[in-house]
mmCIF file of C-alpha atoms in Angstrom:
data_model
loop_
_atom_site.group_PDB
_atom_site.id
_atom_site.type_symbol
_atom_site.label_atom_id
_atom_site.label_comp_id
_atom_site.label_asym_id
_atom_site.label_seq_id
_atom_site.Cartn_x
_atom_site.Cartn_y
_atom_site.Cartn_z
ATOM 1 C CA UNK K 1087 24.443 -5.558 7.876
ATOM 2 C CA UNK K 1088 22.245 -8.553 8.116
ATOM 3 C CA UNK K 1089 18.683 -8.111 8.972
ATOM 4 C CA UNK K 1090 18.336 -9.016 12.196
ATOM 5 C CA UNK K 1091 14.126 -9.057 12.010
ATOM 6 C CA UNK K 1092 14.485 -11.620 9.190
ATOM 7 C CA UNK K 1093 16.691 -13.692 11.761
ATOM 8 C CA UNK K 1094 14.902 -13.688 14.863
ATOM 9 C CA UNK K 1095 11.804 -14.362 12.669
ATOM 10 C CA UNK K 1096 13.515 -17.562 11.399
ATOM 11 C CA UNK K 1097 14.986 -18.312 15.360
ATOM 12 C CA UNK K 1098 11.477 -18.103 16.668
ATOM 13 C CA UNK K 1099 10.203 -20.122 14.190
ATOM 14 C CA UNK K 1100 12.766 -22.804 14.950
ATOM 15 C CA UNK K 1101 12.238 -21.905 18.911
ATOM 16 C CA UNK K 1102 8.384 -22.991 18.545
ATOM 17 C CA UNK K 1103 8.849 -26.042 16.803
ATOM 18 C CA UNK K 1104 11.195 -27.473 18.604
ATOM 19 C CA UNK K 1105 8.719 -26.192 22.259
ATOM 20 C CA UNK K 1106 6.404 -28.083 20.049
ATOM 21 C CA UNK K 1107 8.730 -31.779 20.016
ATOM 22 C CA UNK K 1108 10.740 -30.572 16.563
ATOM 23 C CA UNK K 1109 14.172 -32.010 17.862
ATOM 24 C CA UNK K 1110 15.873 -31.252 14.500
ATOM 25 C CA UNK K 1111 14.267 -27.506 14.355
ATOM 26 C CA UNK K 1112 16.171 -27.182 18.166
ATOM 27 C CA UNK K 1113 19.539 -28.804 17.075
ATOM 28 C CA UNK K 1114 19.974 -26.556 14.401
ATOM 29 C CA UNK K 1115 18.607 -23.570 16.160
ATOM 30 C CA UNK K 1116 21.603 -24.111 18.701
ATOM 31 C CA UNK K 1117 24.148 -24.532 16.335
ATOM 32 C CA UNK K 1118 22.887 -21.117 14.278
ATOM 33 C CA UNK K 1119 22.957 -19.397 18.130
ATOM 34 C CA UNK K 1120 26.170 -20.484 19.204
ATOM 35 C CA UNK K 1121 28.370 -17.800 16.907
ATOM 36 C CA UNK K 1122 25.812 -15.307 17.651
ATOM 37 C CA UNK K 1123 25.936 -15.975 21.048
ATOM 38 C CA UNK K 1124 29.785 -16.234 20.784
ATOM 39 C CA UNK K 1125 29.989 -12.441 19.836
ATOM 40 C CA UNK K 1126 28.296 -11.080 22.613
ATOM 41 C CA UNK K 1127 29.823 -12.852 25.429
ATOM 42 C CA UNK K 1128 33.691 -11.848 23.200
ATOM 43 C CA UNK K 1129 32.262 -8.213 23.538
ATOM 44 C CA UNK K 1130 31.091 -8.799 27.036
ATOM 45 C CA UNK K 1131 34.384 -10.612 28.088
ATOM 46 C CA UNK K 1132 37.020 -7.727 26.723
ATOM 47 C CA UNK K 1133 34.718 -4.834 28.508
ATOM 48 C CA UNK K 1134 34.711 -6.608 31.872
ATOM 49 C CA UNK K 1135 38.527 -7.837 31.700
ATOM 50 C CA UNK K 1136 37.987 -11.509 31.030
ATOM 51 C CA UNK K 1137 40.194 -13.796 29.663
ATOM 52 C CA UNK K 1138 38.936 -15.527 26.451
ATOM 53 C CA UNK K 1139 38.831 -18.758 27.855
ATOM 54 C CA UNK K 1140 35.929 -17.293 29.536
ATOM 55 C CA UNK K 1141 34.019 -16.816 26.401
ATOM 56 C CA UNK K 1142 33.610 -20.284 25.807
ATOM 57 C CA UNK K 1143 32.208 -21.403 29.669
ATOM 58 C CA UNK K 1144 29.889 -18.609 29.063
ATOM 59 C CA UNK K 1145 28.322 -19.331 25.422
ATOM 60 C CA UNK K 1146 28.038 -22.883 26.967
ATOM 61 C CA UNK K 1147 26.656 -21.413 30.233
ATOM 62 C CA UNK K 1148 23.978 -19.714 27.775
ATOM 63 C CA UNK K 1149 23.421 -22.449 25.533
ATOM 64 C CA UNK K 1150 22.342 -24.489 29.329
ATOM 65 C CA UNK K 1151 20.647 -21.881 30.242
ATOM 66 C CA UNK K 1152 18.207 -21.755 27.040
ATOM 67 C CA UNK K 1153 17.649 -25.098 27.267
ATOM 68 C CA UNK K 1154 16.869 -25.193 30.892
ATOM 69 C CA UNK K 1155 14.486 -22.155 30.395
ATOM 70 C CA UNK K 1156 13.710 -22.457 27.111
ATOM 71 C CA UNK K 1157 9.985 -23.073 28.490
ATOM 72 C CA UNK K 1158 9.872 -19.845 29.573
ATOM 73 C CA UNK K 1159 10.354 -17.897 26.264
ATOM 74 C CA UNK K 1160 7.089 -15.955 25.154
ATOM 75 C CA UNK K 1161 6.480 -17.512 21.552
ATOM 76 C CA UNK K 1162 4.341 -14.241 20.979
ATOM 77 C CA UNK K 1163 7.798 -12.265 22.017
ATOM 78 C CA UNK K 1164 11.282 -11.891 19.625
ATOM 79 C CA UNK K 1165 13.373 -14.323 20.998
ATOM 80 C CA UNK K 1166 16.966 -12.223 19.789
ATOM 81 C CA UNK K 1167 16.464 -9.885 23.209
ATOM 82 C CA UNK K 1168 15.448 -13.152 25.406
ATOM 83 C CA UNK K 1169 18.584 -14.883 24.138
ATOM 84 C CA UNK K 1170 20.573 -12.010 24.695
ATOM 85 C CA UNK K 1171 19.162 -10.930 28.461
ATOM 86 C CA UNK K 1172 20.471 -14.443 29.068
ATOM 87 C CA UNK K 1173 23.962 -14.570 27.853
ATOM 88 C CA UNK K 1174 24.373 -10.999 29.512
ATOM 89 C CA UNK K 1175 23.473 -12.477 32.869
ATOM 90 C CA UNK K 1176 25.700 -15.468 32.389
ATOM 91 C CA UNK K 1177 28.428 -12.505 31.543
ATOM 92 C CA UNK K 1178 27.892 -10.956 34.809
ATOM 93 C CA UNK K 1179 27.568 -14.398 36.523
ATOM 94 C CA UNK K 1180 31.012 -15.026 35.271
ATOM 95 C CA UNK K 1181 32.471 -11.973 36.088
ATOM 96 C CA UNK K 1182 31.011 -12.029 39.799
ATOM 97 C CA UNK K 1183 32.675 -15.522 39.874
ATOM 98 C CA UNK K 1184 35.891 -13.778 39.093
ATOM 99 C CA UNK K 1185 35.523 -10.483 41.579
ATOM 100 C CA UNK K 1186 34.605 -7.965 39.139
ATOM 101 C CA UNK K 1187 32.075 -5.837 38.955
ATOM 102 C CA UNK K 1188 30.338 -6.193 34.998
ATOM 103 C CA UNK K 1189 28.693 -3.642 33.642
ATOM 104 C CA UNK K 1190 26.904 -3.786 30.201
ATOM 105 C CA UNK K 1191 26.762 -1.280 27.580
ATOM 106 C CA UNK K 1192 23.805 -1.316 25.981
ATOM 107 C CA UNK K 1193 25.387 0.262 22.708
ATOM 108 C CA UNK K 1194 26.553 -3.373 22.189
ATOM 109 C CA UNK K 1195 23.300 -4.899 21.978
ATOM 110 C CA UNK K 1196 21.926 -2.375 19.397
ATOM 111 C CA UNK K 1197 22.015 -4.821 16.573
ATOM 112 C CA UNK K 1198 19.700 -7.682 18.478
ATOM 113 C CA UNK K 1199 17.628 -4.647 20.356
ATOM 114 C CA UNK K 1200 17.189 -2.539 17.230
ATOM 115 C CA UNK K 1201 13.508 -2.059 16.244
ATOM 116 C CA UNK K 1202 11.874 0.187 13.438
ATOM 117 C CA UNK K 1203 10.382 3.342 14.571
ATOM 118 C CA UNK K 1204 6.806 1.678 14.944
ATOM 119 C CA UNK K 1205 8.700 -1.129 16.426
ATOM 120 C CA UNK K 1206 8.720 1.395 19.879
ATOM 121 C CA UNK K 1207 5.034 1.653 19.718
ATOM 122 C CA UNK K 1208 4.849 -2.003 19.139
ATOM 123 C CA UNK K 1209 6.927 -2.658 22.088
ATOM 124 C CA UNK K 1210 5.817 -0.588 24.384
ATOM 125 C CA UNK K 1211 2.574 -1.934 23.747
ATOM 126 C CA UNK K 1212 3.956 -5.037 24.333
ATOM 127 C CA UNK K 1213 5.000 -4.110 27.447
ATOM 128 C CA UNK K 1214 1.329 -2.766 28.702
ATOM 129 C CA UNK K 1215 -0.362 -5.629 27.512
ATOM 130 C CA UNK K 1216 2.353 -7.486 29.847
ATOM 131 C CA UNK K 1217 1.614 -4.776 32.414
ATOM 132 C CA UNK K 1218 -1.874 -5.595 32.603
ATOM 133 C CA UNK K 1219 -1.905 -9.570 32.395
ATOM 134 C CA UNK K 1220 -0.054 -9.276 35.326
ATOM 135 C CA UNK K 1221 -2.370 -6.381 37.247
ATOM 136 C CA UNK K 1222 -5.248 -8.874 36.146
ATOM 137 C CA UNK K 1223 -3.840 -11.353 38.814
ATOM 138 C CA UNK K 1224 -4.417 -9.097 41.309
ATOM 139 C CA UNK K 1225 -7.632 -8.987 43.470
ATOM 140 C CA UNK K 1226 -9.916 -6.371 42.647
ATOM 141 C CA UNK K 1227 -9.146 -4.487 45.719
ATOM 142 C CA UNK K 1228 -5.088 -4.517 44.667
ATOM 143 C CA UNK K 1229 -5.632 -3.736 41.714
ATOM 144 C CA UNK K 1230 -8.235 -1.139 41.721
ATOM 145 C CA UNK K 1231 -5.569 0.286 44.457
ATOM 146 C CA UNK K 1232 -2.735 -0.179 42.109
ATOM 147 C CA UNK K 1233 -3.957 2.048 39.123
ATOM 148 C CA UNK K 1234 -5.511 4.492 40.818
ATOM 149 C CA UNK K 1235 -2.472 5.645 42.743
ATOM 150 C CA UNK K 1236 0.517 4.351 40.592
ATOM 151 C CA UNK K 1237 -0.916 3.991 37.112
ATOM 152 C CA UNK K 1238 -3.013 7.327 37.539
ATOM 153 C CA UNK K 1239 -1.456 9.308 40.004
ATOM 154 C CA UNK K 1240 -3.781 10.246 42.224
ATOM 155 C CA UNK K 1241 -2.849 11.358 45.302
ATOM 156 C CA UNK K 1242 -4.234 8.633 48.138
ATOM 157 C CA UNK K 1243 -6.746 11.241 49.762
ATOM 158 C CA UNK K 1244 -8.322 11.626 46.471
ATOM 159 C CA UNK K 1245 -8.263 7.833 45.351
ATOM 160 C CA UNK K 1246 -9.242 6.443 48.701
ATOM 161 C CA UNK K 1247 -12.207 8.388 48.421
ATOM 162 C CA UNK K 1248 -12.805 7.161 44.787
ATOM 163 C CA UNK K 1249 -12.613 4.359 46.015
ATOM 164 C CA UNK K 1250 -14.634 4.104 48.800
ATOM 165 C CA UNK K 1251 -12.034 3.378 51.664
ATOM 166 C CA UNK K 1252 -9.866 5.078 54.074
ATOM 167 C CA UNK K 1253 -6.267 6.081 53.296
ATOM 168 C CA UNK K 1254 -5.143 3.918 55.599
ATOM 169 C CA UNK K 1255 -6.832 0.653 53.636
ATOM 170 C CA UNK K 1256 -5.842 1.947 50.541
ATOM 171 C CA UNK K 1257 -1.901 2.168 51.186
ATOM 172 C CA UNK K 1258 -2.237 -1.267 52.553
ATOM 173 C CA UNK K 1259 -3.863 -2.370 49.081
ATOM 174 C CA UNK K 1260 -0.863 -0.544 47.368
ATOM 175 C CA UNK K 1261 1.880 -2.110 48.845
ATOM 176 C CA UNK K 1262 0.599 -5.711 49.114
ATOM 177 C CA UNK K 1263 -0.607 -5.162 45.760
ATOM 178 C CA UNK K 1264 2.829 -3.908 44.513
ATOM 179 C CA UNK K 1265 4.570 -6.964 46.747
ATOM 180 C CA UNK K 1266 2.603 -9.274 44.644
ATOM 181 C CA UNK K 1267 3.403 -8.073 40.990
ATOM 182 C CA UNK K 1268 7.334 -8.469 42.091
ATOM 183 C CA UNK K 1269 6.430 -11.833 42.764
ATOM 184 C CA UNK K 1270 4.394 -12.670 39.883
ATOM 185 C CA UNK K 1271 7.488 -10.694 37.789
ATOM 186 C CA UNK K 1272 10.052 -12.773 39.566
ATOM 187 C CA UNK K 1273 8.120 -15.980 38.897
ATOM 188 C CA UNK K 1274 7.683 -14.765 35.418
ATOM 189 C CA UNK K 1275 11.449 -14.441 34.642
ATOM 190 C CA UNK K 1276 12.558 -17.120 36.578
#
């Protein structure tokens, strides 16, 4: 089994260099991806009743798809899961296209998703520290809001007093709050 670590080391290597003008360093990074890429959508194809023919539109599909969001890849991130979130939604775009319904087994991303046990602490770390730069773009007031009731818990008699405010202000806080991290997540991920 290769190591998989070593490899999306080397791909996000290549992945910076080429954000940074390396044209070679992005050629050959798309020529390593394409087989790789190739075995998940053949996976993704048989399990939602595609032909094979299909696997080919979609690897291109994914290949576009890089390059057209390639600016939004997280150099601080691995970029094996962000490749692979992509080709599974050109999957699903494909099968949509063709009236099915796709479904994806996550058992057949376990080699790109695999992480050592401290790699969970890692990513869910990861994954607060995403949490929060996103809370940060909140006004105080939202965010304040935000934590107390949905990262803490408390119940919105207890945190609008915290707080200072009535319930009444504080749900309103919550739920524009929470309306505004969906859109900062959707503009995040494109």
């Amino acid at each position: 089994m290769p190591d998989f670590l070593a490899q999306d080391r080397e791909w996000s290597a290549a992945m910076r260099a080429a954000l940074a003008g390396d044209a070679t360093a992005y050629q050959r990074l798309l020529t390593e991806l394409a087989p790789f890429l190739r075995k998940i959508c053949l996976k993704a194809c048989a399990r939602a009743g595609l032909q094979a023919s299909d696997v080919e539109d979609a690897v291109q599909e994914t290949l576009l798809a890089i390059h057209l969001k390639r600016h939004t890849w997280d150099p601080e991130q691995a970029l094996t899961p962000w490749l692979a979130a992509i080709a599974r939604n050109k999957m699903i775009d494909a099968a949509r296209r063709r009236g099915r319904r796709a479904e994806t087994d996550i058992a057949d991303f376990e080699d790109v998703l695999a992480a050592p046990a401290d790699g969970e602490a890692i990513e869910r770390e990861m994954e607060r520290q995403g949490a929060l730069r996103l809370l940060d773009q909140l006004s105080v007031k939202q965010r304040e809001a935000i934590e107390a009731v949905s990262i803490r818990g408390e119940n919105l008699r207890d945190a609008a007093k915290t707080l200072g405010v009535s319930e009444g202000a504080l749900r309103v806080s919550v739920h524009r709050g929470l309306k505004a991290l969906a859109e900062l997540y959707r503009r995040m991920n494109g």
